[in-house]
Each structure stands twice: as C-alpha cells, then as structure tokens.
Coordinates of C-alpha atoms in Angstrom, one line a residue:
X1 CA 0.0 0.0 0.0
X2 CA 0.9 3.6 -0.9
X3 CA -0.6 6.3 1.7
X4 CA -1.0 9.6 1.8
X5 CA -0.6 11.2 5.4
X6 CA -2.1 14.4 5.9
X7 CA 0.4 15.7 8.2
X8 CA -1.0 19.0 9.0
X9 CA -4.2 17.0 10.0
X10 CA -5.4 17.3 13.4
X11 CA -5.6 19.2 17.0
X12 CA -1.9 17.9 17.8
X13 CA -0.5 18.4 14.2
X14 CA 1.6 17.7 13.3
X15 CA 3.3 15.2 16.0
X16 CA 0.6 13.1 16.0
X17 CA 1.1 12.3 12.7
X18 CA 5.1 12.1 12.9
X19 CA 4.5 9.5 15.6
X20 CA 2.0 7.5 13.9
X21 CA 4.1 7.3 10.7
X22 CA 6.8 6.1 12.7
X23 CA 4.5 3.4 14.3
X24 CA 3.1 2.4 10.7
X25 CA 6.6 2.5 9.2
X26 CA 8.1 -0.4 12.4
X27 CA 4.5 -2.5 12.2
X28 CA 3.2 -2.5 8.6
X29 CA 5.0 -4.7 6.5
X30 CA 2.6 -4.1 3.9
X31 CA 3.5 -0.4 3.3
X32 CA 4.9 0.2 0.8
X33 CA 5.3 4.0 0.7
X34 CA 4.4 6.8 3.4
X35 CA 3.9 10.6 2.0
X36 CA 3.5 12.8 4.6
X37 CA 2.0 16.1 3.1
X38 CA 2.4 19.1 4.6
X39 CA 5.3 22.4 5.5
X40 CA 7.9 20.7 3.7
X41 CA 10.5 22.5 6.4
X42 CA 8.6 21.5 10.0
X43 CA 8.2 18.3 8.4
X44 CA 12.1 18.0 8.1
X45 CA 12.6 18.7 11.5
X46 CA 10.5 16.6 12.5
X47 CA 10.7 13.5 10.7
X48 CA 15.0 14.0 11.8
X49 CA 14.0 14.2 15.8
X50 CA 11.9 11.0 15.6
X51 CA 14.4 9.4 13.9
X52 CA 12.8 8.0 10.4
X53 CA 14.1 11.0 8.2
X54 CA 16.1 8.6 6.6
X55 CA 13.7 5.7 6.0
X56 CA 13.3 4.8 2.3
X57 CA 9.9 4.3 2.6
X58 CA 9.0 7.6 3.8
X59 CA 8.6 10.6 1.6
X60 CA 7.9 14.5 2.6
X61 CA 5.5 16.2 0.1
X62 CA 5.0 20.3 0.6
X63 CA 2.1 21.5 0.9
X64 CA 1.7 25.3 1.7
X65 CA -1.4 25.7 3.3
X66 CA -3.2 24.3 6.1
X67 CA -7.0 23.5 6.3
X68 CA -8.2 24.6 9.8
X69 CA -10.9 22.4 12.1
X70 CA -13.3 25.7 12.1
X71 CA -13.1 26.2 8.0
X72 CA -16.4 25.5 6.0
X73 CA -15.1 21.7 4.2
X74 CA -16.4 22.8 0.8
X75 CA -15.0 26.1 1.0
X76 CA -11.7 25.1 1.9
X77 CA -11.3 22.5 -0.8
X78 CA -12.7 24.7 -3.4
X79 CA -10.5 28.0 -2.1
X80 CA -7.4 26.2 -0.3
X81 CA -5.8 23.6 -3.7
X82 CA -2.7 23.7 -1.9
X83 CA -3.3 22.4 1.2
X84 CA -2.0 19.2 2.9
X85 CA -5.7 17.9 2.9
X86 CA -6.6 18.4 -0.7
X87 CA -2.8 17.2 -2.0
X88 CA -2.8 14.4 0.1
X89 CA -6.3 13.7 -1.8
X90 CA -5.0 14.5 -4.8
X91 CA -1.9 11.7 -4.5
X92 CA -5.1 9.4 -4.6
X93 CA -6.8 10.8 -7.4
X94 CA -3.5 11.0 -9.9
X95 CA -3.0 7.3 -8.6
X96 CA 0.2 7.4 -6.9
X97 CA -1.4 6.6 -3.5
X98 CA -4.1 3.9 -2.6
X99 CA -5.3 5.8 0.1
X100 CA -5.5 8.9 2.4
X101 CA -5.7 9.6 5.5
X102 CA -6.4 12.7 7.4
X103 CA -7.3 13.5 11.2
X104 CA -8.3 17.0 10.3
X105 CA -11.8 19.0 9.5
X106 CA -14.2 16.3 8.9
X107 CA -16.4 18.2 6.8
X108 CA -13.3 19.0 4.5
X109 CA -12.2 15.4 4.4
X110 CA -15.4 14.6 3.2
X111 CA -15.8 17.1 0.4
X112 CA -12.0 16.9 -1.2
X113 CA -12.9 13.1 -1.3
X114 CA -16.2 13.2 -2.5
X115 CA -15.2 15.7 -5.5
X116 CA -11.9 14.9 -5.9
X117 CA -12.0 11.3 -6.0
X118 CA -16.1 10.8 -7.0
X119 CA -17.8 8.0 -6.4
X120 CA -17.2 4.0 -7.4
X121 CA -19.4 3.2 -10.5
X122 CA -23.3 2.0 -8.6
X123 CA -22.5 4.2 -5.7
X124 CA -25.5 6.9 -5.1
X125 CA -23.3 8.3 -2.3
X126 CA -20.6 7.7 -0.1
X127 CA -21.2 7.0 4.0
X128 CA -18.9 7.5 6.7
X129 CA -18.8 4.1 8.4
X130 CA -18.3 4.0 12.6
X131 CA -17.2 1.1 14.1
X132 CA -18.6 0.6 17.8
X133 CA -17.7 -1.8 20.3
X134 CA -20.8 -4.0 20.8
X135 CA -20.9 -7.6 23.2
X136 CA -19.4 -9.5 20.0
X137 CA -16.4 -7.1 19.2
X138 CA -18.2 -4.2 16.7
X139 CA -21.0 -3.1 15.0
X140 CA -20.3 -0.6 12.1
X141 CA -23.0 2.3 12.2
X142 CA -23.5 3.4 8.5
X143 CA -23.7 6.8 7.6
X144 CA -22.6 8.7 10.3
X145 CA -22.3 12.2 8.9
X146 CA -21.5 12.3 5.0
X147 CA -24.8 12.7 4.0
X148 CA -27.9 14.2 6.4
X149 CA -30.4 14.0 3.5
X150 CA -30.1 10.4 2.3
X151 CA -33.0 8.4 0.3
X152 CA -34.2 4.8 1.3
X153 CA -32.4 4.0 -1.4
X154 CA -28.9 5.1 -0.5
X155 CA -28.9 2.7 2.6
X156 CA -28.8 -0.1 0.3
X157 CA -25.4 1.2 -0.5
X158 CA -24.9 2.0 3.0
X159 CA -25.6 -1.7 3.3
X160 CA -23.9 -3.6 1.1
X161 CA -20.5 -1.2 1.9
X162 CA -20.6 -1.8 5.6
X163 CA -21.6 -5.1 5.0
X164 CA -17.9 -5.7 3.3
X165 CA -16.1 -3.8 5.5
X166 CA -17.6 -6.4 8.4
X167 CA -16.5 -9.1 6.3
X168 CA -13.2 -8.9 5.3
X169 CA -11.8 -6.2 7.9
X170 CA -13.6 -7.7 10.7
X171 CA -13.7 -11.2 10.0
X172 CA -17.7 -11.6 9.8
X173 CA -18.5 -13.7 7.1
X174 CA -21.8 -13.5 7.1
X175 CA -23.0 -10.2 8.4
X176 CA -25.7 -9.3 10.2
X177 CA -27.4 -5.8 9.0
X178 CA -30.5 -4.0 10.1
X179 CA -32.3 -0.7 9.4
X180 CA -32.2 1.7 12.2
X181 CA -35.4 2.3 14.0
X182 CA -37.8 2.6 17.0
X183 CA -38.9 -0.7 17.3
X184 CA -37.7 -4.4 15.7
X185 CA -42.1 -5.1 13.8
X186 CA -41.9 -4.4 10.8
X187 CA -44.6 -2.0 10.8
X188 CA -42.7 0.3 12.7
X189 CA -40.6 3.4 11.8
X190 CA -40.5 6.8 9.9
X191 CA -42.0 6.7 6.4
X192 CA -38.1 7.0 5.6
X193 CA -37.1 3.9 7.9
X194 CA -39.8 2.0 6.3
X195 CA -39.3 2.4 2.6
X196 CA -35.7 1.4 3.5
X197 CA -36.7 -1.4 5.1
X198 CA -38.9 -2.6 2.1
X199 CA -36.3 -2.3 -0.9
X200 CA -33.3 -4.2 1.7
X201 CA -36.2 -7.1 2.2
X202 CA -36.9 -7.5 -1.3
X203 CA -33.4 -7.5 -2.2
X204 CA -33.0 -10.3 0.2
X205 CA -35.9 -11.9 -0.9
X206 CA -34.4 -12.1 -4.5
X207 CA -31.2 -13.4 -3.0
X208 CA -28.8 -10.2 -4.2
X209 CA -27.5 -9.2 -0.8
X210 CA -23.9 -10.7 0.7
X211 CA -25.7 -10.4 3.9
X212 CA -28.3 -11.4 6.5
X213 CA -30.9 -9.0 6.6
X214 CA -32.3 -8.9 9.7
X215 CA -34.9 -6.4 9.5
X216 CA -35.1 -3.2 11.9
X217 CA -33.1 -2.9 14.7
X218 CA -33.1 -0.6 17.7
X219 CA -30.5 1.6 19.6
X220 CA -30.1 -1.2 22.1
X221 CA -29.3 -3.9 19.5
X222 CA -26.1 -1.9 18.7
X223 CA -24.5 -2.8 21.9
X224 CA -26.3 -6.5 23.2
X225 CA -27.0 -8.6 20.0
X226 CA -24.8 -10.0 17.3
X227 CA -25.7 -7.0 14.6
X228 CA -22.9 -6.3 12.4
X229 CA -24.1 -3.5 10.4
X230 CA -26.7 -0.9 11.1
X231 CA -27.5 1.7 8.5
X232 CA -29.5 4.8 8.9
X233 CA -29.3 8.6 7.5
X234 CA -26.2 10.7 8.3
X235 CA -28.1 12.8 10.2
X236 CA -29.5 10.1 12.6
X237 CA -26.1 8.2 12.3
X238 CA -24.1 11.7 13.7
X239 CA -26.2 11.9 16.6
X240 CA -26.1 8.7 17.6
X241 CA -22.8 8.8 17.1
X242 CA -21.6 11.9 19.1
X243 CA -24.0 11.0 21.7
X244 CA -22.4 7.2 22.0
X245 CA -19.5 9.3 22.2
X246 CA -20.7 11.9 24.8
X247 CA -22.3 9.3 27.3
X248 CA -18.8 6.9 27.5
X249 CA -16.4 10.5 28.5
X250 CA -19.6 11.2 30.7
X251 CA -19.6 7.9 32.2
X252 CA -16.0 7.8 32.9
X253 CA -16.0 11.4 34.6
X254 CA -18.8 9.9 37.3
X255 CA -16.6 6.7 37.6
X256 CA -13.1 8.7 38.7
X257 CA -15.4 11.1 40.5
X258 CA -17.3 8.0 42.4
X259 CA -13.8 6.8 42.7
X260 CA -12.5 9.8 44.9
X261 CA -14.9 9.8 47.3
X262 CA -13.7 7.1 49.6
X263 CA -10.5 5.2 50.7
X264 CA -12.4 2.0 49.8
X265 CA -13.3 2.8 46.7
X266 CA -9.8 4.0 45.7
X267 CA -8.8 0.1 47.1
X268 CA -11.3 -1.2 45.2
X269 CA -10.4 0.8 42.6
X270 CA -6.8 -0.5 41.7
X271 CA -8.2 -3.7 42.2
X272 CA -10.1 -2.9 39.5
X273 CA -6.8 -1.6 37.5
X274 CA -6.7 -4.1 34.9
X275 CA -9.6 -4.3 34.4
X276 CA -10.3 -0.6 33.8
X277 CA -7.7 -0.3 31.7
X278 CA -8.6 -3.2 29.2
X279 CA -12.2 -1.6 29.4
X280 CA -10.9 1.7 28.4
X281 CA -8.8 0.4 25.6
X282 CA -11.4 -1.3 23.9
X283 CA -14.1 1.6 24.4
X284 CA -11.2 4.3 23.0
X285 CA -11.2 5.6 19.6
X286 CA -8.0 5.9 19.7
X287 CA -8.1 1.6 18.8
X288 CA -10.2 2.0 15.9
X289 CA -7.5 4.7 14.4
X290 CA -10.6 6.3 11.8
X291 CA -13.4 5.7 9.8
X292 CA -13.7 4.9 6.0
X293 CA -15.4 7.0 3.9
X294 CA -16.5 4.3 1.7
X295 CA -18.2 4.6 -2.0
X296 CA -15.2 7.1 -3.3
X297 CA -12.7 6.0 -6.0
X298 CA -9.6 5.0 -3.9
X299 CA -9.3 4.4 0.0
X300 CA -10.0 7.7 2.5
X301 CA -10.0 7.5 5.9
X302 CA -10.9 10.2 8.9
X303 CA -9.3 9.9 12.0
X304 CA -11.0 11.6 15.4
X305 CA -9.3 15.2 15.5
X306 CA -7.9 14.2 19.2
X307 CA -6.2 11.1 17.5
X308 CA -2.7 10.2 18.4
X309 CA 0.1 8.3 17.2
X310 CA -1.1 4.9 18.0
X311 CA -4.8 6.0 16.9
X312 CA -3.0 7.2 13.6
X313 CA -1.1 3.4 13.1
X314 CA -4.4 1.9 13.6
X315 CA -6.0 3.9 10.8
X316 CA -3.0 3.0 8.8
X317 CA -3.9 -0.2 9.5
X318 CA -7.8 0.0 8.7
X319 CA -6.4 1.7 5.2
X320 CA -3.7 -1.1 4.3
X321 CA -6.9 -3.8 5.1
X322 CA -8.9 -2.4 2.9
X323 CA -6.4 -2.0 0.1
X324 CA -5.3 -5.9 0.5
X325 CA -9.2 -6.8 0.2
X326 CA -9.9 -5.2 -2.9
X327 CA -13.1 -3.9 -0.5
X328 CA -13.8 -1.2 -3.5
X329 CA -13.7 -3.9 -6.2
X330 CA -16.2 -6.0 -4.1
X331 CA -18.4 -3.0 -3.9
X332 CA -18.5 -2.0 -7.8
X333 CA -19.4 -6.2 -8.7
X334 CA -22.7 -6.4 -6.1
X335 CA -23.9 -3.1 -6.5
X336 CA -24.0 -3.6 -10.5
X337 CA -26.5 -6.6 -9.4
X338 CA -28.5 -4.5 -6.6
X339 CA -29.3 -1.5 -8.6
X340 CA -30.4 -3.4 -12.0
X341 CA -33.3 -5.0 -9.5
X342 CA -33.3 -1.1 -8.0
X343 CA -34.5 0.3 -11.3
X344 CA -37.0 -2.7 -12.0
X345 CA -39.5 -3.9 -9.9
X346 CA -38.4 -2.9 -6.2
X347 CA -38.2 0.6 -7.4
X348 CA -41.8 0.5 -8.7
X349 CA -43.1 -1.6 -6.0

C-alpha cells in the first residue's frame, strides 16, 4: 500500500502524525510508501528528531497551506488547492497513492474526497462508516455524517458497503445488518425507515444481498445482540454517534469522580486496575484509528481530531486492510446486481 498522510491534519498536528508514521513504518509490513504532506521545512525537522528521516519508505511532500478544524469543508477545498488535505487527496486521485488519511476538519475530508476522487461506479453516495464496540467485538454504524439527507435507497449502498467492511476487515462472514429504528415489527418506523426497510427485504428476498438481513433494529441492539451492520441517515447516524461518544467520556468522569470519594473505593479501585484499563482500551477511539469513507474512488480514511500516534497506526492499519481486500472492487461487482433490480420492480413496487 501507498498512503497519503495528511500531516497537517489534526488538534496535535503535526506530531501526531510524525509519531503514527513512525509506528506504521516499524509495524506495517505491507507499506509500501508513506507521504507525509504538509510544511515541507517542520516536516524535516521533525521527521530528523523521531528518527525516520532517513527511512526509504517515507517521503515528505510540501504543501503550503493548512486546512483549519473551524473552515467550512467545501470552502476550503474549493479555495485552499494547496493544502495538505486536498494534495494528500489528490496523491489518490493521480493514482500514486491507494489511500489517504487525514485527522483534520471532517467536513473538509469529506468534500475533497467526494469531488476529488467521485464515487465507485453504482454508488449513489458515499457513507462515513463507525465502528462501535458492541458484546461480539463491533458493530459498524453506516452513515454517520457524510450525507444528512439520504434516500431509502442510499442505505442499500450504505448496506452492502458496511456489510464488506464487516466481512473482510472484521472477519464476519456472514453479516448481520438491520435498518435503524424505534422498534424491531416491521410495521414500525419513519415513512423514511420503512421504505428502506422494504427495498433491503426484497433485495433479500431475490437473493442479491452478501448479507443477512435482519430487519429493523433498535438503539439497544447496537450494543447487546450479534448485529454487524446498522445503516440509517447521516443525520440520525451523527447523533447517535456523538451521543455514544458523549455518554462513555460522561460515564468515565462519574466513575473517577465516584472513585474519589472514599479510601475503599480507591482500594477497590486498583483492584479494578486491569480491568479498567482493558475496558478503556477497547471503548477508546484511539483503537479503531478512523473511519472509511466508503463509495469514493480509492481508499480515504478520517481519524478523530484528538487522534494520536497509536490512533494514527491503527487507521493506517484499517487503510492497508482495505487496500489488501480489494473492498472497492467487491463494492462496484454487487452493486452492479442490486441497482439493475433497484431500477426494475423494487423501485416501482
């Protein structure tokens, strides 16, 4: 794999990103080539005082100008051409680089991806895909912010991308995916949830899905059940995400605070070390690394804008996955099937 590194990318740009390229470059075998984008002259000095300025494999590209976390996304890729963000894009787009990866302003990730790199052939529109940690290891939560105003029809592609990304990045081989809603009948949801629901159970019916459809699924089910996938609109998907987010910082504020209050409970407390800490690993976002914008031409992924170097290896890692699966090749071959039968019958149905 050949990755481009958005250096200037994130709150703790760009260190984060030096230390993560270091990680990537000591645990990757896989990667083949590491450009880190950005200020050609603080990337020098930084690269020489981590000690991989000399690695072959790594490769400093300037960039001039910097996309900021409080920029409007489509603004800045349509005003700022030389940043680190839209070069690092563009490596993709001129095909030296399979993939990107940046930890900076979301909504600019999104955009330079989106028009820079358009979208597979059968892809309606690209998701941002969220991995959770559920009771079986995680459920992926599809779209999550790309796209507030999505059609039915859109989480079928939703769908079927998460669906891959289950199966050959998280070893599920055959997922299970349900349509977001407020109760698991199938008589219940928005008008929205329900028309989604119809065109994923006739496409099951007909036999053109690489996955179990389950049906609706509730909030809940994210967390206790074996669901793989859950799709909904970005506007849904970013709340539930950011609130999923909110309540596990809340939850560990009340647990140190709880903590505090007594000599036994500190006792019990580093007890409990090991086990807090193995809890908090596996709840941090830090060991997912970022999520996928899947459905563009080539492989982008967002990292958390508080991401550090071991959160930047693991998106490395997510990226060089993806790359070895041939995840976008999967994606052009079934939704060539789904949306014939999306323009026939279902569609008319």
């Amino acid at each position: 794999m050949k990755l481009a590194l958005d250096a200037m990318g994130g709150d703790n740009a760009p260190q984060i990103n030096i230390d993560g390229a270091k990680l990537a470059l000591e645990k990757i075998n896989t990667l083949e080539k590491l450009y880190l984008v950005g200020d050609e002259d603080t990337l020098k000095a930084a690269v020489d005082a981590t000690g991989i300025g000399s690695n072959p494999k790594l490769e400093i590209v300037h960039a001039a100008e910097v996309v900021s976390m409080e920029e409007s996304g489509l603004v800045a890729v349509r005003q700022k051409k030389k940043s680190s963000m839209s070069i690092s894009v563009d490596m993709v787009k001129d095909g030296t680089c399979d993939a990107v990866l940046s930890a900076g302003n979301t909504g600019a990730a999104v955009a330079a991806s989106t028009i820079k790199l358009r979208l597979l052939e059968g892809v309606e529109r690209a998701g941002i895909i969220s991995p959770l940690p559920s009771q079986h290891g995680y459920v992926l939560v599809s779209d999550t912010g790309a796209n507030p105003d999505a059609k039915p029809s859109h989480l079928a592609g939703y769908a079927v991308m998460s669906a891959l990304m289950a199966k050959y990045v998280y070893a599920r081989p055959v997922p299970n995916v349900g349509v977001m809603s407020n109760g698991t009948e199938d008589c219940k949801g928005s008008a929205f949830s329900l028309e989604a629901y119809r065109i994923l159970k006739a496409l099951s019916d007909k036999g053109l899905l690489p996955f179990n459809f389950i049906g609706n699924c509730e909030g809940h089910d994210l967390f206790e059940t074996d669901l793989d996938v859950a799709v909904t609109d970005g506007f849904t998907g970013n709340i539930l995400l950011k609130s999923v987010e909110a309540t596990a910082k809340a939850f560990g504020h009340w647990l140190k605070a709880g903590i505090m209050e007594s000599f036994m409970a500190k006792l019990g407390a580093l007890l409990m070390k090991p086990v807090f800490k193995k809890m908090g690993k596996r709840m941090s976002a830090d060991t997912i690394g970022g999520c996928p914008l899947m459905g563009v031409r080539g492989v982008s992924i967002i990292a958390h804008g508080s991401a550090n170097g071991t959160a930047i290896l693991n998106a490395c890692r997510m990226a060089d996955s993806m790359c070895r699966n041939n995840i976008n090749e999967h994606i052009v071959e079934i939704m060539a099937k789904i949306n014939t039968a999306l323009r026939g019958e279902i569609a008319m149905a």
